[in-house]
Amino acid sequence: RHTKALICLNMFFLLVFGSSAIVIILFLVFYFFFQVEEELRWDWKTINTDSISFPANFDWGAASAAHQIEGNGDNNNWSHWEKTSGKVLEPSGLACDSWNKYPEDIKILQQLGLKHYRFSVEWSKIEPKQGEFNEEATQHYHDFIDALLVAGIEPMITFHHFTEPLWLKNGFEKEENIEYFYHFCEFVFKEYNSKVKRWCTINEPTIYMGLGYIDGRFPPGEHNFQLAFEVLKNLLEAHTKVYVRLKTLPQGGDAQIGIVHNITQFDPYNRWNPLHHLFSYIINKAMNGAVLEYFETGVFRAHLPGLGYVEHENVLAKGALDFFGLNYYSHVYSFYGAEFKFNRPGELITDMKYSVYAEGFYRALKQAGALKKPIYVTENGIADKEDKLRETWLKRYLYALSRAMQEGVDVRGYYYWSLIDNFEWAEGYTMRFGLAEIDFNDPERKRTLRKGSQ
């Protein structure tokens, strides 16, 4: 049917305009039409989401990030952004006070029977001034890790989850700043590697890049595609440098080190609109393809015609992963140019306005599987304040996970985002992802398990 549509449209343009140039353009546009992955849809009425199984040694866990839950993170790029940008609904402040209340978080993990916990260490607390490492903060994370291990919970540490100390000027815009990041990672690794076996270098480089340097909602609030692609290249280079060097350290060979990448498919809003297909193809290549290609081939290539182009090769990057951390939530619909839509009429909608789309999770798992590395789902969850869709989300997405695994995708674990409600960046405290609810009006930050999480 695609071929018939192509022929009919070409004949129409040829008859009406009499221009071979228009016909050629149409052929080129339809070339991209055939390159865009099919927007998979399952009939959920015919699927039994309760009939799924996972290996006995599969890792079940939850995830969080330091700035979003610890509180009093007042020396990093985000604390400054919250006070000065006018783009954040409310400051993070005390957050969940997990710096002090982490024993309560551990109890929630135990209540849910989760044996794995992914969290980040706050760079600005450990290294508040360049080259000066804070003993109290370093000991705090020792105490926290020890408490997890005593509770039978295995830690997974993320070095960089969107925040960096104020002294790091221009972040990852400058390639020379990679060395500062490495020294921080080296210090943390040496401190905790006897207790922690699994490490994530950088969380969601394309989100850091896209929201900070294209959309402008995240610091530093730029709108510059060329700079954005330079930043993304530097983030991937930072991962590679950290990976290669840490593997040479004592116990580095036994450590599992990976990166965390968010896959968001850009699907055509209208399947029969060739321009929607063209925009989807270009954006998918820049946002998803560039990262995966970097680890497959050692070549980084990001290109948006007329807006930005970066190409770079690093022979050390090919396969520079012990595992691939996959974050997945939903897809986005490409419309025209820089305009996107987050849902179509009739879809189940989360509080973040994107749709419940477990089929996309399956697609992302298959795509990540092409790297031939073990996969850990490092984030997957729903913002659902009223707790009306969380159970449906979990059942559908875990079905998609089980199906991908049955078809050969090597997935070793699943970490739900997030363990508790937290500071959701520009959205403040309005988006409630937590398996446990937090009363942010209560100075004690009381935690209560949600029914949908059980």
XYZ file of C-alpha atoms in Angstrom:
454
model
C 0.000 0.000 0.000
C 2.996 2.313 0.547
C 4.083 1.787 -3.068
C 0.594 2.585 -4.438
C 0.458 5.757 -2.363
C 3.886 6.776 -3.628
C 2.933 6.238 -7.274
C -0.394 8.070 -6.928
C 1.149 11.069 -5.209
C 3.913 11.316 -7.796
C 1.389 11.194 -10.628
C -0.682 13.861 -8.913
C 2.268 16.244 -8.514
C 3.428 15.545 -12.040
C 0.008 16.309 -13.555
C -0.695 19.377 -11.442
C 2.730 20.991 -11.388
C 4.425 19.489 -14.407
C 7.708 19.652 -12.569
C 10.152 16.760 -12.426
C 11.924 18.535 -9.536
C 8.864 18.171 -7.325
C 8.629 14.487 -8.173
C 12.271 13.981 -7.212
C 11.749 15.809 -3.916
C 8.763 13.626 -3.176
C 10.763 10.495 -3.861
C 13.453 11.692 -1.455
C 10.923 12.443 1.265
C 9.361 9.017 0.850
C 12.801 7.465 1.118
C 12.790 8.584 4.742
C 9.220 7.295 5.062
C 10.522 3.771 4.563
C 13.414 4.301 7.001
C 11.304 5.134 10.071
C 10.621 2.177 12.335
C 7.035 1.030 12.482
C 5.078 2.421 15.427
C 4.283 -0.883 17.089
C 0.843 -1.344 18.668
C -0.450 -4.329 20.632
C -4.055 -5.189 21.407
C -3.966 -5.078 25.202
C -7.451 -6.548 25.453
C -6.048 -9.857 24.212
C -2.882 -9.880 26.366
C -2.708 -11.435 29.815
C -0.196 -9.201 31.583
C -0.262 -11.480 34.639
C 1.164 -14.382 32.665
C 4.817 -13.376 32.637
C 7.974 -14.782 34.211
C 11.549 -13.745 34.887
C 14.717 -15.669 35.793
C 15.248 -16.394 39.478
C 18.481 -14.367 39.456
C 16.907 -11.298 37.813
C 17.736 -8.053 39.652
C 14.745 -6.071 40.928
C 15.402 -2.590 42.244
C 14.501 1.073 42.361
C 16.388 4.238 41.483
C 16.921 7.797 42.683
C 19.366 10.707 42.278
C 21.168 12.730 44.927
C 19.924 16.240 44.156
C 16.350 15.016 43.822
C 16.113 13.381 47.248
C 18.977 14.301 49.590
C 18.210 17.961 50.243
C 20.400 21.021 50.801
C 22.266 20.662 47.538
C 23.214 24.329 47.398
C 26.586 24.248 45.646
C 25.799 22.900 42.193
C 24.561 24.093 38.831
C 20.974 23.135 39.614
C 20.743 24.976 42.930
C 21.908 28.120 41.136
C 19.471 27.497 38.275
C 16.546 27.099 40.674
C 17.227 30.534 42.157
C 18.004 32.492 38.995
C 16.379 31.039 35.878
C 12.656 31.515 36.497
C 12.155 28.159 34.756
C 11.765 25.924 37.829
C 8.398 25.683 39.572
C 9.962 25.622 43.034
C 13.404 25.158 44.623
C 14.560 21.727 45.720
C 15.315 22.860 49.278
C 15.140 20.007 51.757
C 13.846 17.643 49.063
C 13.055 14.278 50.724
C 15.732 14.800 53.384
C 17.194 11.448 52.380
C 20.614 12.656 53.481
C 19.301 12.070 57.004
C 16.368 9.733 56.387
C 18.017 7.120 54.197
C 17.255 4.398 56.786
C 13.566 4.966 55.993
C 14.265 4.608 52.285
C 16.024 1.317 52.952
C 12.970 0.104 54.886
C 10.787 0.835 51.850
C 13.102 -1.224 49.653
C 12.816 -4.062 52.147
C 9.017 -3.772 52.324
C 8.846 -4.141 48.557
C 11.333 -7.011 48.496
C 13.763 -5.066 46.288
C 17.387 -6.156 46.526
C 19.025 -3.480 44.367
C 19.206 0.303 44.608
C 20.597 2.754 42.085
C 21.554 6.180 43.419
C 23.984 8.969 42.586
C 26.675 10.580 44.699
C 26.591 14.374 44.739
C 29.800 15.722 43.197
C 29.406 19.166 44.809
C 29.179 17.653 48.303
C 32.136 15.296 47.910
C 34.327 17.860 46.105
C 32.934 21.288 47.106
C 36.115 22.990 45.910
C 38.315 21.832 43.083
C 40.724 19.191 44.373
C 39.406 19.344 47.957
C 37.416 16.300 49.035
C 35.060 16.578 51.984
C 35.620 13.878 54.598
C 32.150 14.191 56.140
C 30.366 13.727 52.819
C 32.678 10.867 51.865
C 31.959 9.130 55.164
C 28.229 9.746 54.748
C 28.177 7.655 51.562
C 30.240 4.963 53.272
C 27.610 4.816 56.022
C 24.778 4.696 53.496
C 26.385 1.950 51.417
C 27.131 -0.066 54.544
C 23.488 0.239 55.633
C 22.320 -1.010 52.242
C 24.641 -3.995 52.380
C 23.563 -4.890 55.924
C 19.967 -4.852 54.656
C 20.904 -7.233 51.833
C 20.580 -4.556 49.125
C 23.207 -4.193 46.390
C 24.165 -0.604 45.505
C 24.614 0.757 42.000
C 26.322 4.173 41.921
C 25.885 6.884 39.298
C 28.734 9.406 39.129
C 26.885 12.156 37.237
C 23.118 12.673 37.335
C 22.648 16.161 35.830
C 24.470 18.090 38.580
C 28.010 19.374 38.855
C 29.752 21.750 41.293
C 29.635 25.483 40.686
C 33.419 25.630 40.404
C 33.256 23.558 37.189
C 32.814 26.454 34.795
C 30.962 25.744 31.545
C 30.332 22.105 32.440
C 30.878 19.736 29.537
C 31.004 22.521 26.975
C 34.771 22.411 27.447
C 36.609 19.223 26.594
C 39.310 20.010 29.173
C 36.703 19.691 31.949
C 36.551 15.950 31.288
C 39.762 15.600 33.285
C 38.103 17.145 36.378
C 35.247 14.691 36.046
C 37.640 11.789 35.783
C 39.496 12.801 38.974
C 36.178 12.931 40.840
C 35.198 9.488 39.513
C 38.595 8.071 40.410
C 38.309 9.340 43.987
C 34.801 7.910 44.403
C 35.727 4.602 42.805
C 38.760 4.126 45.043
C 36.663 4.932 48.107
C 33.802 2.536 47.470
C 34.883 -0.087 44.939
C 35.395 -2.739 47.614
C 31.670 -2.417 48.408
C 30.135 -1.501 45.037
C 30.408 -3.660 41.929
C 28.184 -1.823 39.444
C 28.776 1.758 38.286
C 27.043 4.193 35.900
C 29.231 6.979 34.561
C 26.724 9.479 33.176
C 22.946 9.576 33.338
C 21.057 10.416 30.144
C 23.574 12.455 28.141
C 20.988 13.308 25.468
C 18.568 14.702 28.087
C 21.329 16.775 29.688
C 22.211 18.007 26.209
C 18.700 18.441 24.829
C 17.045 20.203 27.758
C 20.113 22.241 28.651
C 21.324 23.319 25.222
C 18.357 23.075 22.841
C 15.103 23.362 24.798
C 16.614 25.547 27.524
C 14.613 24.291 30.506
C 17.725 22.854 32.174
C 20.915 24.750 32.964
C 22.571 26.544 31.321
C 19.422 27.379 29.290
C 21.023 27.587 25.859
C 19.377 27.247 22.437
C 22.332 26.243 20.304
C 22.366 22.989 18.343
C 26.045 23.167 17.434
C 27.044 23.634 21.076
C 24.577 20.932 22.089
C 26.254 18.375 19.841
C 29.689 19.381 21.146
C 28.426 18.822 24.693
C 26.994 15.404 23.791
C 30.292 14.416 22.190
C 32.167 15.510 25.317
C 29.822 13.571 27.600
C 30.417 10.386 25.611
C 34.138 11.056 25.580
C 34.003 11.553 29.348
C 32.373 8.158 29.748
C 35.029 6.528 27.586
C 37.913 8.115 29.470
C 36.432 7.149 32.837
C 35.685 3.606 31.674
C 39.138 2.972 30.222
C 41.027 4.442 33.163
C 38.955 2.920 35.957
C 39.346 -0.526 34.431
C 43.120 -0.225 34.955
C 42.796 0.519 38.693
C 42.969 -2.174 41.392
C 39.652 -4.092 41.313
C 38.733 -2.139 38.171
C 38.778 -5.295 36.106
C 36.104 -6.842 38.311
C 33.870 -3.756 38.326
C 30.938 -3.457 35.939
C 30.898 -0.002 34.379
C 28.261 1.304 31.979
C 26.481 4.418 30.786
C 22.786 5.254 31.152
C 21.012 6.344 27.985
C 17.403 7.400 27.636
C 15.753 6.162 24.452
C 12.753 8.173 23.370
C 11.429 7.279 19.949
C 10.301 10.137 17.735
C 7.384 8.694 15.776
C 5.412 10.468 13.031
C 2.232 11.996 14.428
C 0.528 11.200 11.144
C 1.759 7.932 9.658
C 0.808 9.078 6.159
C 2.470 12.484 6.305
C 5.896 12.195 4.660
C 7.153 15.368 6.388
C 6.383 13.864 9.798
C 8.443 10.839 8.723
C 11.287 13.040 7.550
C 11.433 14.929 10.872
C 11.240 11.658 12.818
C 14.096 10.126 10.852
C 16.409 13.103 11.314
C 15.716 13.550 15.030
C 15.972 9.844 15.830
C 19.369 9.732 14.155
C 20.612 12.706 16.172
C 19.146 11.793 19.576
C 19.274 7.984 19.643
C 21.375 6.799 16.739
C 24.384 8.985 17.559
C 24.871 7.463 21.016
C 24.387 3.846 19.963
C 26.572 4.248 16.885
C 29.355 5.706 19.044
C 29.581 2.498 21.076
C 29.068 0.229 18.077
C 31.675 1.812 15.805
C 33.690 4.346 17.812
C 32.356 7.135 15.606
C 30.181 9.954 16.937
C 28.092 11.672 14.301
C 25.288 14.134 15.117
C 23.668 16.165 12.371
C 20.624 18.377 12.023
C 20.687 20.076 8.607
C 21.455 23.775 8.895
C 21.586 23.682 12.696
C 24.552 21.659 13.836
C 27.063 19.009 12.808
C 29.733 17.202 14.801
C 31.705 14.142 13.752
C 34.375 12.566 15.935
C 36.124 9.221 16.188
C 37.589 7.484 19.227
C 38.825 3.942 18.652
C 38.653 3.288 22.404
C 34.907 3.913 22.469
C 33.879 0.828 20.519
C 32.456 -1.596 23.060
C 33.596 0.562 26.016
C 30.779 -0.753 28.197
C 30.339 -3.687 30.540
C 26.597 -3.106 30.430
C 24.136 -0.700 28.863
C 21.818 1.200 31.205
C 18.485 1.828 29.494
C 16.056 4.481 30.679
C 12.679 4.366 28.966
C 9.381 6.142 29.574
C 7.479 6.778 26.342
C 7.722 8.120 22.821
C 7.129 11.552 21.289
C 5.306 12.411 18.079
C 7.102 14.459 15.452
C 4.860 17.084 13.919
C 6.406 19.951 11.948
C 9.957 21.211 12.457
C 10.641 21.667 16.165
C 7.003 21.049 17.124
C 6.188 17.833 18.966
C 3.090 16.242 20.411
C 3.149 13.975 23.455
C -0.034 12.008 22.883
C -2.905 11.305 20.540
C -6.617 11.327 21.410
C -7.767 8.181 23.187
C -4.417 7.216 24.721
C -3.720 6.628 28.416
C -1.930 9.767 29.591
C 0.495 10.148 32.498
C 0.794 13.311 34.576
C 3.825 14.212 32.439
C 1.429 14.312 29.450
C 3.149 11.575 27.496
C 1.275 8.345 26.869
C 1.497 4.884 28.381
C 3.364 3.144 25.564
C 4.868 -0.172 26.668
C 5.339 -1.229 23.057
C 7.999 1.480 22.841
C 9.804 -0.079 25.785
C 9.925 -3.345 23.844
C 11.259 -1.487 20.803
C 13.927 0.266 22.877
C 15.057 -3.012 24.432
C 15.422 -4.579 20.993
C 17.346 -1.536 19.766
C 19.688 -1.548 22.759
C 20.161 -5.288 22.354
C 22.018 -4.639 19.106
C 25.020 -3.504 21.193
C 25.445 -7.125 22.355
C 25.998 -6.004 25.948
C 24.009 -6.952 29.042
C 21.201 -4.465 29.663
C 19.977 -3.071 32.941
C 16.767 -1.074 32.856
C 18.054 1.727 35.056
C 14.861 3.815 34.970
C 11.247 3.137 34.082
C 8.252 4.573 35.881
C 5.182 6.779 35.822
C 4.211 10.168 37.214
C 0.779 9.394 38.638
C -0.197 11.479 41.660
C -3.608 9.847 42.036
C -2.137 6.348 41.643
C -4.705 5.409 39.005
C -2.367 4.106 36.286
C 0.706 2.864 38.161
C -0.460 -0.743 38.327
C -1.411 -0.718 34.628
C 1.938 0.848 33.764
C 3.886 -1.765 35.692
C 1.947 -4.696 34.272
C 2.237 -3.521 30.665
C 5.870 -2.496 30.801
C 6.939 -5.648 32.601
C 5.055 -7.670 29.993
C 7.011 -5.831 27.279
C 10.241 -6.548 29.171
C 9.418 -10.231 29.536
C 8.540 -10.492 25.855
C 11.818 -8.906 24.753
C 13.771 -11.240 27.025
C 11.956 -14.284 25.661
C 13.040 -13.150 22.198
C 16.680 -13.118 23.218
C 17.396 -9.625 24.573
C 19.918 -9.978 27.411
C 18.358 -7.978 30.261
C 19.782 -8.563 33.735
C 17.723 -6.221 35.918
C 14.970 -3.618 36.278
C 15.108 -0.489 38.450
C 11.841 1.389 38.865
C 11.932 5.196 38.841
C 11.565 6.216 41.481
C 11.671 4.718 44.941
C 10.067 7.807 46.495
C 8.471 11.010 45.254
C 11.176 13.562 44.625
C 12.201 16.899 43.148
C 11.495 16.411 39.452
C 13.805 19.118 38.115
C 11.930 21.898 36.260
C 8.593 20.371 37.332
C 9.411 20.855 41.018
C 7.415 18.549 43.279
C 4.348 18.296 41.043
C 5.291 15.028 39.328
C 4.899 12.021 41.625
C 6.853 9.016 40.360
C 7.424 7.355 43.721
C 6.564 3.832 44.753
C 6.188 5.596 48.093
C 4.416 8.921 48.487
C 6.061 11.762 50.393
C 4.168 14.524 52.162
C 6.275 17.567 51.309
C 4.184 19.705 53.649
C 5.353 17.561 56.548
C 8.754 18.658 57.956
C 9.387 14.978 58.716
C 8.815 14.034 55.075
C 6.640 11.035 55.951
C 6.864 8.145 53.461
C 3.782 6.020 52.639
C 3.739 3.102 50.198
C 1.298 3.548 47.329
C -1.183 0.776 46.624
C -0.221 0.735 42.936
C 3.378 -0.116 43.843
C 2.456 -3.289 45.675
